[in-house]
């Protein structure tokens, strides 16, 4: 199947008992057995639930994987990956990460003996040069949150595997979605999504996803998911399945509106720096063009007046955009990373990354573009 067909039919079957076209919500915790150990493939919903199974099959199909797993949140999915490691193991991650990921790395898993290095992944040689005998995992975000840096997944994967084929490559594909890039096809071992965002697409669920091609790696992740219990429930699984069916058409509009918003901001007299991988001036434009189908619906920028008061005035005067956490829904959102998504990162580290008080992140929705541009313009001129 082509991708646009996969979003609707990939990994799916009509429900056997009634022929229901849509996967039912199996709102049950347990399943009848005809004899001890004799069942229809389901025993207890922490291990498996038919609604979640359908969603996990859809995840695998979209990323060209063989096994998908749905978690209670994106951070629960990341937690599962890190539980593959043991004290003393080392993770190399990008130097621009979602704040919740950074918080998990530094405030949870460092206490349990894992070590973390942070490098600029714009240049793949930085990753290879950081590898030590203790390195077990490379954690890639691309595009990054919130500075929209781009890492060359294929080049990093090939270079790392040539150095040590046992090092795992994991990619947070939340910003791009499988519509724009498919990391498993570029050499990654694990793809992670905050399915809360574009996969769900309607700001009505919290969920994480992992997808792999290797069956043995899948078994390890599945065991951790079962043993730790951070699973997605049947209602959220149903909502995510519903959202995925329109992923392709939503992403087309997100990308279309994203480009127009980025161009508008680039030319606006009140705007200073802008972060959008679809501009030729972006330092990794060629990589983005090579590995992404389009450039997505996320745009970050700074005002020329970089004072906190000017930034807050803009944030307080948007009307169509909503000032809120998260991203990837049909509605346009505006975010202040310092006080919202990246507030858990110490100030010195934030500044080192380039996340200052004046940085603003936009998640461009699928509204009429004229309304979005008018809203931005009136807020910028306050």
PDB file of N, CA and C in Angstrom, residues 35-71:
ATOM      1  N   UNK A  35     -10.411 -23.139  29.316  1.00  0.00           N
ATOM      2  CA  UNK A  35      -9.702 -24.039  30.218  1.00  0.00           C
ATOM      3  C   UNK A  35      -8.444 -23.295  30.644  1.00  0.00           C
ATOM      4  N   UNK A  36      -7.857 -23.606  31.794  1.00  0.00           N
ATOM      5  CA  UNK A  36      -6.662 -22.870  32.208  1.00  0.00           C
ATOM      6  C   UNK A  36      -5.600 -22.833  31.108  1.00  0.00           C
ATOM      7  N   UNK A  37      -5.239 -21.627  30.699  1.00  0.00           N
ATOM      8  CA  UNK A  37      -4.227 -21.459  29.663  1.00  0.00           C
ATOM      9  C   UNK A  37      -4.766 -21.579  28.252  1.00  0.00           C
ATOM     10  N   UNK A  38      -6.045 -21.845  28.094  1.00  0.00           N
ATOM     11  CA  UNK A  38      -6.661 -21.953  26.763  1.00  0.00           C
ATOM     12  C   UNK A  38      -7.519 -20.712  26.550  1.00  0.00           C
ATOM     13  N   UNK A  39      -7.120 -19.874  25.597  1.00  0.00           N
ATOM     14  CA  UNK A  39      -7.803 -18.596  25.391  1.00  0.00           C
ATOM     15  C   UNK A  39      -7.777 -18.224  23.913  1.00  0.00           C
ATOM     16  N   UNK A  40      -8.322 -17.087  23.598  1.00  0.00           N
ATOM     17  CA  UNK A  40      -8.393 -16.616  22.212  1.00  0.00           C
ATOM     18  C   UNK A  40      -7.298 -15.601  21.894  1.00  0.00           C
ATOM     19  N   UNK A  41      -6.205 -15.683  22.630  1.00  0.00           N
ATOM     20  CA  UNK A  41      -5.082 -14.782  22.383  1.00  0.00           C
ATOM     21  C   UNK A  41      -5.018 -13.600  23.321  1.00  0.00           C
ATOM     22  N   UNK A  42      -6.023 -13.472  24.163  1.00  0.00           N
ATOM     23  CA  UNK A  42      -6.053 -12.370  25.122  1.00  0.00           C
ATOM     24  C   UNK A  42      -6.359 -12.923  26.501  1.00  0.00           C
ATOM     25  N   UNK A  43      -5.584 -12.469  27.491  1.00  0.00           N
ATOM     26  CA  UNK A  43      -5.706 -12.970  28.859  1.00  0.00           C
ATOM     27  C   UNK A  43      -6.017 -11.837  29.832  1.00  0.00           C
ATOM     28  N   UNK A  44      -5.244 -10.751  29.725  1.00  0.00           N
ATOM     29  CA  UNK A  44      -5.363  -9.627  30.650  1.00  0.00           C
ATOM     30  C   UNK A  44      -4.918  -8.390  29.873  1.00  0.00           C
ATOM     31  N   UNK A  45      -5.627  -7.277  30.015  1.00  0.00           N
ATOM     32  CA  UNK A  45      -5.403  -6.150  29.101  1.00  0.00           C
ATOM     33  C   UNK A  45      -4.096  -5.397  29.316  1.00  0.00           C
ATOM     34  N   UNK A  46      -3.361  -5.685  30.385  1.00  0.00           N
ATOM     35  CA  UNK A  46      -2.015  -5.111  30.469  1.00  0.00           C
ATOM     36  C   UNK A  46      -1.107  -5.767  29.439  1.00  0.00           C
ATOM     37  N   UNK A  47      -1.307  -7.050  29.177  1.00  0.00           N
ATOM     38  CA  UNK A  47      -0.465  -7.734  28.189  1.00  0.00           C
ATOM     39  C   UNK A  47      -0.945  -7.470  26.770  1.00  0.00           C
ATOM     40  N   UNK A  48      -2.256  -7.413  26.568  1.00  0.00           N
ATOM     41  CA  UNK A  48      -2.780  -7.137  25.223  1.00  0.00           C
ATOM     42  C   UNK A  48      -4.264  -6.845  25.307  1.00  0.00           C
ATOM     43  N   UNK A  49      -4.717  -5.977  24.429  1.00  0.00           N
ATOM     44  CA  UNK A  49      -6.124  -5.636  24.295  1.00  0.00           C
ATOM     45  C   UNK A  49      -6.403  -5.486  22.804  1.00  0.00           C
ATOM     46  N   UNK A  50      -7.514  -5.992  22.277  1.00  0.00           N
ATOM     47  CA  UNK A  50      -7.733  -5.951  20.824  1.00  0.00           C
ATOM     48  C   UNK A  50      -7.713  -4.552  20.217  1.00  0.00           C
ATOM     49  N   UNK A  51      -8.220  -3.557  20.930  1.00  0.00           N
ATOM     50  CA  UNK A  51      -8.188  -2.197  20.392  1.00  0.00           C
ATOM     51  C   UNK A  51      -6.754  -1.699  20.313  1.00  0.00           C
ATOM     52  N   UNK A  52      -5.974  -1.968  21.367  1.00  0.00           N
ATOM     53  CA  UNK A  52      -4.568  -1.557  21.355  1.00  0.00           C
ATOM     54  C   UNK A  52      -3.783  -2.337  20.308  1.00  0.00           C
ATOM     55  N   UNK A  53      -4.086  -3.605  20.139  1.00  0.00           N
ATOM     56  CA  UNK A  53      -3.398  -4.399  19.116  1.00  0.00           C
ATOM     57  C   UNK A  53      -3.605  -3.797  17.729  1.00  0.00           C
ATOM     58  N   UNK A  54      -4.843  -3.391  17.434  1.00  0.00           N
ATOM     59  CA  UNK A  54      -5.121  -2.780  16.128  1.00  0.00           C
ATOM     60  C   UNK A  54      -4.311  -1.504  15.940  1.00  0.00           C
ATOM     61  N   UNK A  55      -4.216  -0.701  16.995  1.00  0.00           N
ATOM     62  CA  UNK A  55      -3.426   0.524  16.920  1.00  0.00           C
ATOM     63  C   UNK A  55      -1.953   0.214  16.735  1.00  0.00           C
ATOM     64  N   UNK A  56      -1.438  -0.748  17.478  1.00  0.00           N
ATOM     65  CA  UNK A  56      -0.018  -1.089  17.365  1.00  0.00           C
ATOM     66  C   UNK A  56       0.317  -1.624  15.980  1.00  0.00           C
ATOM     67  N   UNK A  57      -0.611  -2.348  15.370  1.00  0.00           N
ATOM     68  CA  UNK A  57      -0.418  -2.790  13.987  1.00  0.00           C
ATOM     69  C   UNK A  57      -0.374  -1.598  13.032  1.00  0.00           C
ATOM     70  N   UNK A  58      -1.216  -0.602  13.307  1.00  0.00           N
ATOM     71  CA  UNK A  58      -1.212   0.606  12.474  1.00  0.00           C
ATOM     72  C   UNK A  58       0.100   1.356  12.619  1.00  0.00           C
ATOM     73  N   UNK A  59       0.598   1.494  13.857  1.00  0.00           N
ATOM     74  CA  UNK A  59       1.895   2.133  14.080  1.00  0.00           C
ATOM     75  C   UNK A  59       2.982   1.457  13.247  1.00  0.00           C
ATOM     76  N   UNK A  60       3.044   0.128  13.330  1.00  0.00           N
ATOM     77  CA  UNK A  60       4.075  -0.626  12.613  1.00  0.00           C
ATOM     78  C   UNK A  60       3.963  -0.401  11.115  1.00  0.00           C
ATOM     79  N   UNK A  61       2.753  -0.405  10.602  1.00  0.00           N
ATOM     80  CA  UNK A  61       2.537  -0.219   9.169  1.00  0.00           C
ATOM     81  C   UNK A  61       3.030   1.145   8.703  1.00  0.00           C
ATOM     82  N   UNK A  62       2.713   2.199   9.450  1.00  0.00           N
ATOM     83  CA  UNK A  62       3.075   3.555   9.042  1.00  0.00           C
ATOM     84  C   UNK A  62       4.577   3.763   8.987  1.00  0.00           C
ATOM     85  N   UNK A  63       5.320   3.103   9.878  1.00  0.00           N
ATOM     86  CA  UNK A  63       6.769   3.299   9.946  1.00  0.00           C
ATOM     87  C   UNK A  63       7.532   2.183   9.224  1.00  0.00           C
ATOM     88  N   UNK A  64       6.828   1.359   8.476  1.00  0.00           N
ATOM     89  CA  UNK A  64       7.462   0.223   7.793  1.00  0.00           C
ATOM     90  C   UNK A  64       8.207  -0.672   8.780  1.00  0.00           C
ATOM     91  N   UNK A  65       7.628  -0.816   9.965  1.00  0.00           N
ATOM     92  CA  UNK A  65       8.195  -1.706  10.969  1.00  0.00           C
ATOM     93  C   UNK A  65       7.452  -3.029  11.000  1.00  0.00           C
ATOM     94  N   UNK A  66       7.855  -3.885  11.909  1.00  0.00           N
ATOM     95  CA  UNK A  66       7.180  -5.178  12.072  1.00  0.00           C
ATOM     96  C   UNK A  66       6.428  -5.262  13.394  1.00  0.00           C
ATOM     97  N   UNK A  67       6.842  -4.446  14.375  1.00  0.00           N
ATOM     98  CA  UNK A  67       6.209  -4.481  15.689  1.00  0.00           C
ATOM     99  C   UNK A  67       6.020  -3.055  16.198  1.00  0.00           C
ATOM    100  N   UNK A  68       4.814  -2.767  16.703  1.00  0.00           N
ATOM    101  CA  UNK A  68       4.531  -1.470  17.291  1.00  0.00           C
ATOM    102  C   UNK A  68       3.995  -1.649  18.696  1.00  0.00           C
ATOM    103  N   UNK A  69       4.232  -0.658  19.544  1.00  0.00           N
ATOM    104  CA  UNK A  69       3.798  -0.728  20.945  1.00  0.00           C
ATOM    105  C   UNK A  69       3.238   0.628  21.354  1.00  0.00           C
ATOM    106  N   UNK A  70       2.066   0.623  21.994  1.00  0.00           N
ATOM    107  CA  UNK A  70       1.396   1.852  22.410  1.00  0.00           C
ATOM    108  C   UNK A  70       1.503   2.012  23.925  1.00  0.00           C
ATOM    109  N   UNK A  71       1.947   3.186  24.359  1.00  0.00           N
ATOM    110  CA  UNK A  71       2.218   3.458  25.770  1.00  0.00           C
ATOM    111  C   UNK A  71       1.309   4.562  26.307  1.00  0.00           C
TER     112      UNK A  71
END
